[in-house]
Structure formats: structure tokens, C-alpha cells
Short mmCIF file of N, CA and C in Angstrom, two decimals:
data_model
loop_
_atom_site.label_atom_id
_atom_site.label_comp_id
_atom_site.label_asym_id
_atom_site.label_seq_id
_atom_site.Cartn_x
_atom_site.Cartn_y
_atom_site.Cartn_z
N MET V 130 -9.24 23.90 -6.51
CA MET V 130 -7.48 23.99 -6.46
C MET V 130 -6.94 23.10 -5.48
N ILE V 131 -7.71 23.07 -4.34
CA ILE V 131 -6.94 22.22 -3.34
C ILE V 131 -7.02 20.48 -3.62
N ASP V 132 -8.44 20.53 -4.25
CA ASP V 132 -8.90 18.96 -4.60
C ASP V 132 -7.75 18.35 -5.89
N ILE V 133 -7.50 19.21 -6.72
CA ILE V 133 -6.52 18.85 -7.77
C ILE V 133 -5.12 18.79 -7.12
N LEU V 134 -4.50 19.44 -6.34
CA LEU V 134 -3.52 19.31 -5.73
C LEU V 134 -3.35 18.03 -4.87
N GLY V 135 -4.45 17.64 -4.20
CA GLY V 135 -4.58 16.37 -3.49
C GLY V 135 -4.71 15.10 -4.37
N TYR V 136 -5.10 15.39 -5.38
CA TYR V 136 -5.20 14.17 -6.26
C TYR V 136 -3.60 14.00 -7.03
N LEU V 137 -3.24 15.15 -7.15
CA LEU V 137 -1.79 14.83 -7.72
C LEU V 137 -1.17 14.42 -6.49
N LEU V 138 -1.11 14.83 -5.47
CA LEU V 138 -0.58 14.23 -4.24
C LEU V 138 -0.66 12.71 -4.31
N ASP V 139 -1.61 12.39 -4.31
CA ASP V 139 -2.02 10.91 -4.26
C ASP V 139 -1.41 10.30 -5.59
N GLY V 140 -1.40 10.55 -6.48
CA GLY V 140 -0.78 10.13 -7.67
C GLY V 140 0.67 9.92 -7.35
N VAL V 141 1.29 11.05 -6.97
CA VAL V 141 2.76 10.84 -6.58
C VAL V 141 2.89 9.75 -5.56
N VAL V 142 2.22 9.58 -4.69
CA VAL V 142 2.25 8.48 -3.47
C VAL V 142 1.97 7.37 -4.29
N ILE V 143 1.18 7.04 -4.93
CA ILE V 143 0.77 5.71 -5.54
C ILE V 143 2.20 5.12 -6.55
N VAL V 144 2.68 6.39 -7.29
CA VAL V 144 3.71 5.92 -8.25
C VAL V 144 5.11 5.57 -7.18
N LEU V 145 5.20 6.53 -6.12
CA LEU V 145 6.28 6.01 -5.14
C LEU V 145 6.42 5.03 -4.42
N GLY V 146 5.06 4.47 -4.13
CA GLY V 146 4.94 3.13 -3.46
C GLY V 146 4.82 1.98 -4.31
N ALA V 147 4.63 2.38 -5.59
CA ALA V 147 4.92 1.32 -6.63
C ALA V 147 6.45 1.13 -6.89
N MET V 148 6.88 2.35 -7.20
CA MET V 148 8.57 2.04 -7.22
C MET V 148 8.96 1.31 -5.89
N LEU V 149 8.70 1.73 -4.73
CA LEU V 149 9.25 0.90 -3.70
C LEU V 149 8.80 -0.47 -3.72
N SER V 150 7.73 -0.77 -4.27
CA SER V 150 7.45 -2.06 -4.10
C SER V 150 8.37 -2.90 -5.19
N VAL V 151 8.61 -2.40 -6.26
CA VAL V 151 9.56 -3.03 -7.30
C VAL V 151 10.99 -3.16 -6.76
N ALA V 152 11.40 -2.17 -6.08
CA ALA V 152 12.83 -2.01 -5.58
C ALA V 152 12.70 -3.55 -4.51
N ALA V 153 11.84 -3.34 -3.66
CA ALA V 153 11.54 -4.57 -2.43
C ALA V 153 11.65 -5.88 -3.21
N TRP V 154 10.89 -6.00 -4.43
CA TRP V 154 11.00 -7.18 -5.06
C TRP V 154 12.31 -7.78 -5.61
N LYS V 155 12.72 -6.67 -6.32
CA LYS V 155 14.24 -6.95 -6.74
C LYS V 155 15.12 -7.33 -5.70
N ALA V 156 15.00 -6.82 -4.46
CA ALA V 156 15.88 -7.20 -3.22
C ALA V 156 15.39 -8.35 -2.80
N TYR V 157 14.12 -8.90 -2.78
CA TYR V 157 13.88 -10.13 -2.10
C TYR V 157 14.63 -11.01 -3.36
N ARG V 158 14.31 -11.00 -4.54
CA ARG V 158 14.76 -11.67 -5.59
C ARG V 158 16.23 -11.99 -5.18
N LYS V 159 16.73 -10.98 -5.04
CA LYS V 159 18.32 -11.04 -4.88
C LYS V 159 18.76 -11.83 -3.75
N SER V 160 18.17 -11.53 -2.41
CA SER V 160 18.58 -11.81 -1.26
C SER V 160 17.71 -13.35 -0.49
N GLY V 161 16.50 -13.28 -1.20
CA GLY V 161 15.70 -14.44 -0.61
C GLY V 161 14.99 -14.09 0.78
N MET V 162 15.42 -13.08 1.41
CA MET V 162 14.74 -12.78 2.62
C MET V 162 13.32 -12.80 2.82
N LYS V 163 12.84 -13.47 3.64
CA LYS V 163 11.17 -13.50 3.98
C LYS V 163 10.66 -12.06 4.45
N SER V 164 11.44 -11.72 5.40
CA SER V 164 11.13 -10.05 5.78
C SER V 164 11.17 -9.01 4.76
N ILE V 165 11.98 -9.03 3.55
CA ILE V 165 11.76 -8.19 2.50
C ILE V 165 10.58 -8.56 1.75
N LEU V 166 10.14 -9.80 1.59
CA LEU V 166 9.32 -10.25 0.94
C LEU V 166 7.79 -9.53 1.64
N LEU V 167 7.99 -9.70 2.95
CA LEU V 167 6.94 -8.73 3.66
C LEU V 167 6.57 -7.13 3.53
N LEU V 168 7.93 -6.73 3.06
CA LEU V 168 8.06 -5.36 2.94
C LEU V 168 7.53 -4.95 1.85
N PHE V 169 7.74 -5.98 0.49
CA PHE V 169 7.16 -5.66 -0.72
C PHE V 169 5.57 -5.84 -0.65
N LEU V 170 5.02 -6.84 0.27
CA LEU V 170 3.52 -7.21 0.51
C LEU V 170 3.15 -5.65 0.98
N ALA V 171 3.74 -5.23 2.05
CA ALA V 171 3.26 -3.83 2.70
C ALA V 171 3.27 -2.56 1.86
N PHE V 172 4.07 -2.60 0.88
CA PHE V 172 4.11 -1.43 0.19
C PHE V 172 3.11 -1.69 -1.06
N LEU V 173 2.86 -2.53 -1.57
CA LEU V 173 1.96 -3.10 -2.65
C LEU V 173 0.34 -3.13 -1.98
N MET V 174 0.27 -3.14 -0.82
CA MET V 174 -0.86 -3.06 -0.17
C MET V 174 -1.13 -1.47 0.05
N PHE V 175 -0.12 -0.76 0.51
CA PHE V 175 -0.14 0.64 0.44
C PHE V 175 -0.56 1.35 -0.74
N VAL V 176 -0.10 1.02 -2.05
CA VAL V 176 -0.63 1.36 -3.23
C VAL V 176 -1.92 0.86 -3.29
N ALA V 177 -2.35 -0.28 -3.11
CA ALA V 177 -3.69 -0.70 -3.10
C ALA V 177 -4.76 0.11 -2.33
N LYS V 178 -4.19 0.42 -1.32
CA LYS V 178 -5.03 1.46 -0.36
C LYS V 178 -5.26 2.77 -0.51
N LYS V 179 -4.10 3.20 -1.46
CA LYS V 179 -4.42 4.47 -1.85
C LYS V 179 -5.29 4.53 -3.28
N ILE V 180 -5.25 3.55 -4.08
CA ILE V 180 -6.50 3.72 -5.19
C ILE V 180 -7.77 3.32 -4.72
N ILE V 181 -7.69 2.39 -3.23
CA ILE V 181 -9.21 2.38 -2.68
C ILE V 181 -9.46 3.74 -2.30
N ASP V 182 -8.69 4.39 -1.86
CA ASP V 182 -8.97 5.62 -1.08
C ASP V 182 -9.58 6.71 -2.27
N ASN V 183 -9.03 6.69 -3.52
CA ASN V 183 -9.51 7.38 -4.62
C ASN V 183 -10.50 6.73 -5.61
N PHE V 184 -10.86 5.78 -5.13
CA PHE V 184 -11.77 4.81 -6.07
C PHE V 184 -12.99 5.47 -6.25
N HIS V 185 -13.48 6.58 -5.27
CA HIS V 185 -14.87 7.40 -5.64
C HIS V 185 -14.63 8.27 -6.89
N LEU V 186 -13.53 8.27 -7.22
CA LEU V 186 -13.32 9.05 -8.77
C LEU V 186 -13.61 8.24 -10.02
N ILE V 187 -13.57 6.86 -9.83
CA ILE V 187 -13.99 5.80 -10.84
C ILE V 187 -15.33 5.53 -10.88
N LYS V 188 -15.55 4.95 -9.51
CA LYS V 188 -17.21 4.35 -9.32
C LYS V 188 -17.69 4.87 -8.35
N THR V 189 -18.85 5.44 -8.53
CA THR V 189 -19.56 6.27 -7.57
C THR V 189 -20.58 5.55 -6.75
N SER V 190 -21.05 4.32 -7.39
CA SER V 190 -21.90 3.70 -6.83
C SER V 190 -21.63 3.03 -5.44
N LEU V 191 -20.39 2.89 -5.02
CA LEU V 191 -19.98 2.45 -3.76
C LEU V 191 -20.24 3.14 -2.60
N SER V 192 -20.66 2.78 -1.49
CA SER V 192 -20.95 3.49 -0.22
C SER V 192 -19.58 3.97 0.29
N SER V 193 -19.56 5.20 0.82
CA SER V 193 -18.29 5.55 1.51
C SER V 193 -17.96 4.79 2.85
N GLU V 194 -18.79 4.11 3.38
CA GLU V 194 -18.71 3.55 4.68
C GLU V 194 -17.74 2.09 4.38
N ILE V 195 -18.09 1.74 2.72
CA ILE V 195 -17.50 0.15 2.41
C ILE V 195 -15.97 0.66 2.40
N LEU V 196 -15.84 1.84 1.57
CA LEU V 196 -14.36 2.18 1.12
C LEU V 196 -13.72 2.56 2.26
N GLU V 197 -14.33 3.12 3.25
CA GLU V 197 -13.77 3.65 4.95
C GLU V 197 -12.98 2.11 5.51
N VAL V 198 -14.03 1.51 5.61
CA VAL V 198 -13.67 0.04 6.39
C VAL V 198 -12.65 -0.74 5.55
N THR V 199 -12.85 -0.83 4.39
CA THR V 199 -11.90 -1.31 3.54
C THR V 199 -10.40 -0.75 3.64
N SER V 200 -10.42 0.72 3.56
CA SER V 200 -9.09 1.24 3.22
C SER V 200 -8.55 1.21 5.02
N THR V 201 -9.20 1.29 6.33
CA THR V 201 -8.91 1.34 7.41
C THR V 201 -8.40 -0.45 7.61
N THR V 202 -9.10 -1.31 7.08
CA THR V 202 -8.48 -2.70 6.99
C THR V 202 -7.21 -2.90 6.31
N PHE V 203 -6.97 -2.36 5.30
CA PHE V 203 -5.81 -2.40 4.60
C PHE V 203 -4.56 -1.48 5.63
N GLU V 204 -4.87 -0.71 6.17
CA GLU V 204 -3.83 0.22 6.95
C GLU V 204 -3.54 -0.86 8.26
N LEU V 205 -4.67 -1.60 8.71
CA LEU V 205 -4.34 -2.58 9.88
C LEU V 205 -3.16 -3.59 9.35
N LEU V 206 -3.68 -3.95 8.04
CA LEU V 206 -2.60 -5.30 7.57
C LEU V 206 -1.38 -4.62 7.26
N ILE V 207 -1.19 -3.59 6.90
CA ILE V 207 0.14 -2.85 6.42
C ILE V 207 0.97 -3.00 7.51
N LEU V 208 0.47 -2.25 8.63
CA LEU V 208 1.15 -2.24 9.93
C LEU V 208 1.58 -3.48 10.53
N VAL V 209 0.88 -4.57 10.65
CA VAL V 209 0.97 -5.89 11.00
C VAL V 209 2.25 -6.52 9.80
N LEU V 210 1.98 -6.01 8.62
CA LEU V 210 3.09 -6.59 7.87
C LEU V 210 4.40 -6.12 8.20
N PHE V 211 4.35 -4.49 8.20
CA PHE V 211 5.67 -4.23 8.88
C PHE V 211 6.26 -4.69 10.22
N PHE V 212 5.18 -4.55 11.12
CA PHE V 212 5.90 -5.14 12.50
C PHE V 212 6.49 -6.56 12.21
N ILE V 213 5.67 -7.36 11.36
CA ILE V 213 6.50 -8.83 11.36
C ILE V 213 7.47 -8.72 10.52
N ALA V 214 7.81 -7.79 9.65
CA ALA V 214 8.96 -8.03 8.76
C ALA V 214 10.33 -7.21 9.76
N LEU V 215 9.75 -6.65 10.91
CA LEU V 215 10.77 -6.05 11.75
C LEU V 215 11.17 -7.01 12.84
N ILE V 216 10.33 -7.96 13.16
CA ILE V 216 10.41 -8.42 14.39
C ILE V 216 11.19 -10.02 13.75
N ARG V 217 10.81 -10.44 12.53
CA ARG V 217 11.40 -11.29 11.81
C ARG V 217 12.87 -11.79 11.82
N ARG V 218 13.55 -13.09 12.28
CA ARG V 218 14.65 -13.14 11.75
C ARG V 218 15.05 -14.22 10.61
N ASP V 219 15.61 -13.74 9.71
CA ASP V 219 15.83 -14.68 8.16
C ASP V 219 17.13 -15.58 8.63
#
């Protein structure tokens, strides 16, 4: 039961992240600000990270160590993109 709830919440997070990505893309197209483009990339990477976190449901042949390192790398890149978007002046 807890597993199903976790998967449902992950699905909601993926959909919400995708919606935020679309909103950031529209805002970037309207304003042309590079910092919003960085936010778009960060939201998109967040969605990709969540999909990677649940990749074991689709393909079980990958080792958990590879998935964990990839997920952690995505987290680091997301934080770097958010940081650059915050300090960047357009």
C-alpha cells in the first residue's frame, strides 16, 4: 500500500514538474530572460531525475548504484542551475 502511494506521489511530482517546465518555457519565450531559461532546464532535469528514480519499475537490469549516482548528479546540476538563475542578471 505504501509503495503504491509512493508511486502515485512520484507521478504527481512528475506531472507538476512538467507543468512548471511548460510555464517556465512560455515565460522565457515571452520575456527572453536567460535566467528563466535556466529555471526551465532545472525543472526539466527535475522531471528527468524523478523518472530515473523510478526507472527500476521499467528496466530492472540496471544496477542500483548507477541509478543512484545518476540521480545524485542530476540533483547537483539542478541546484547549480537554480543558483545560477538566482545570481544571474539579465
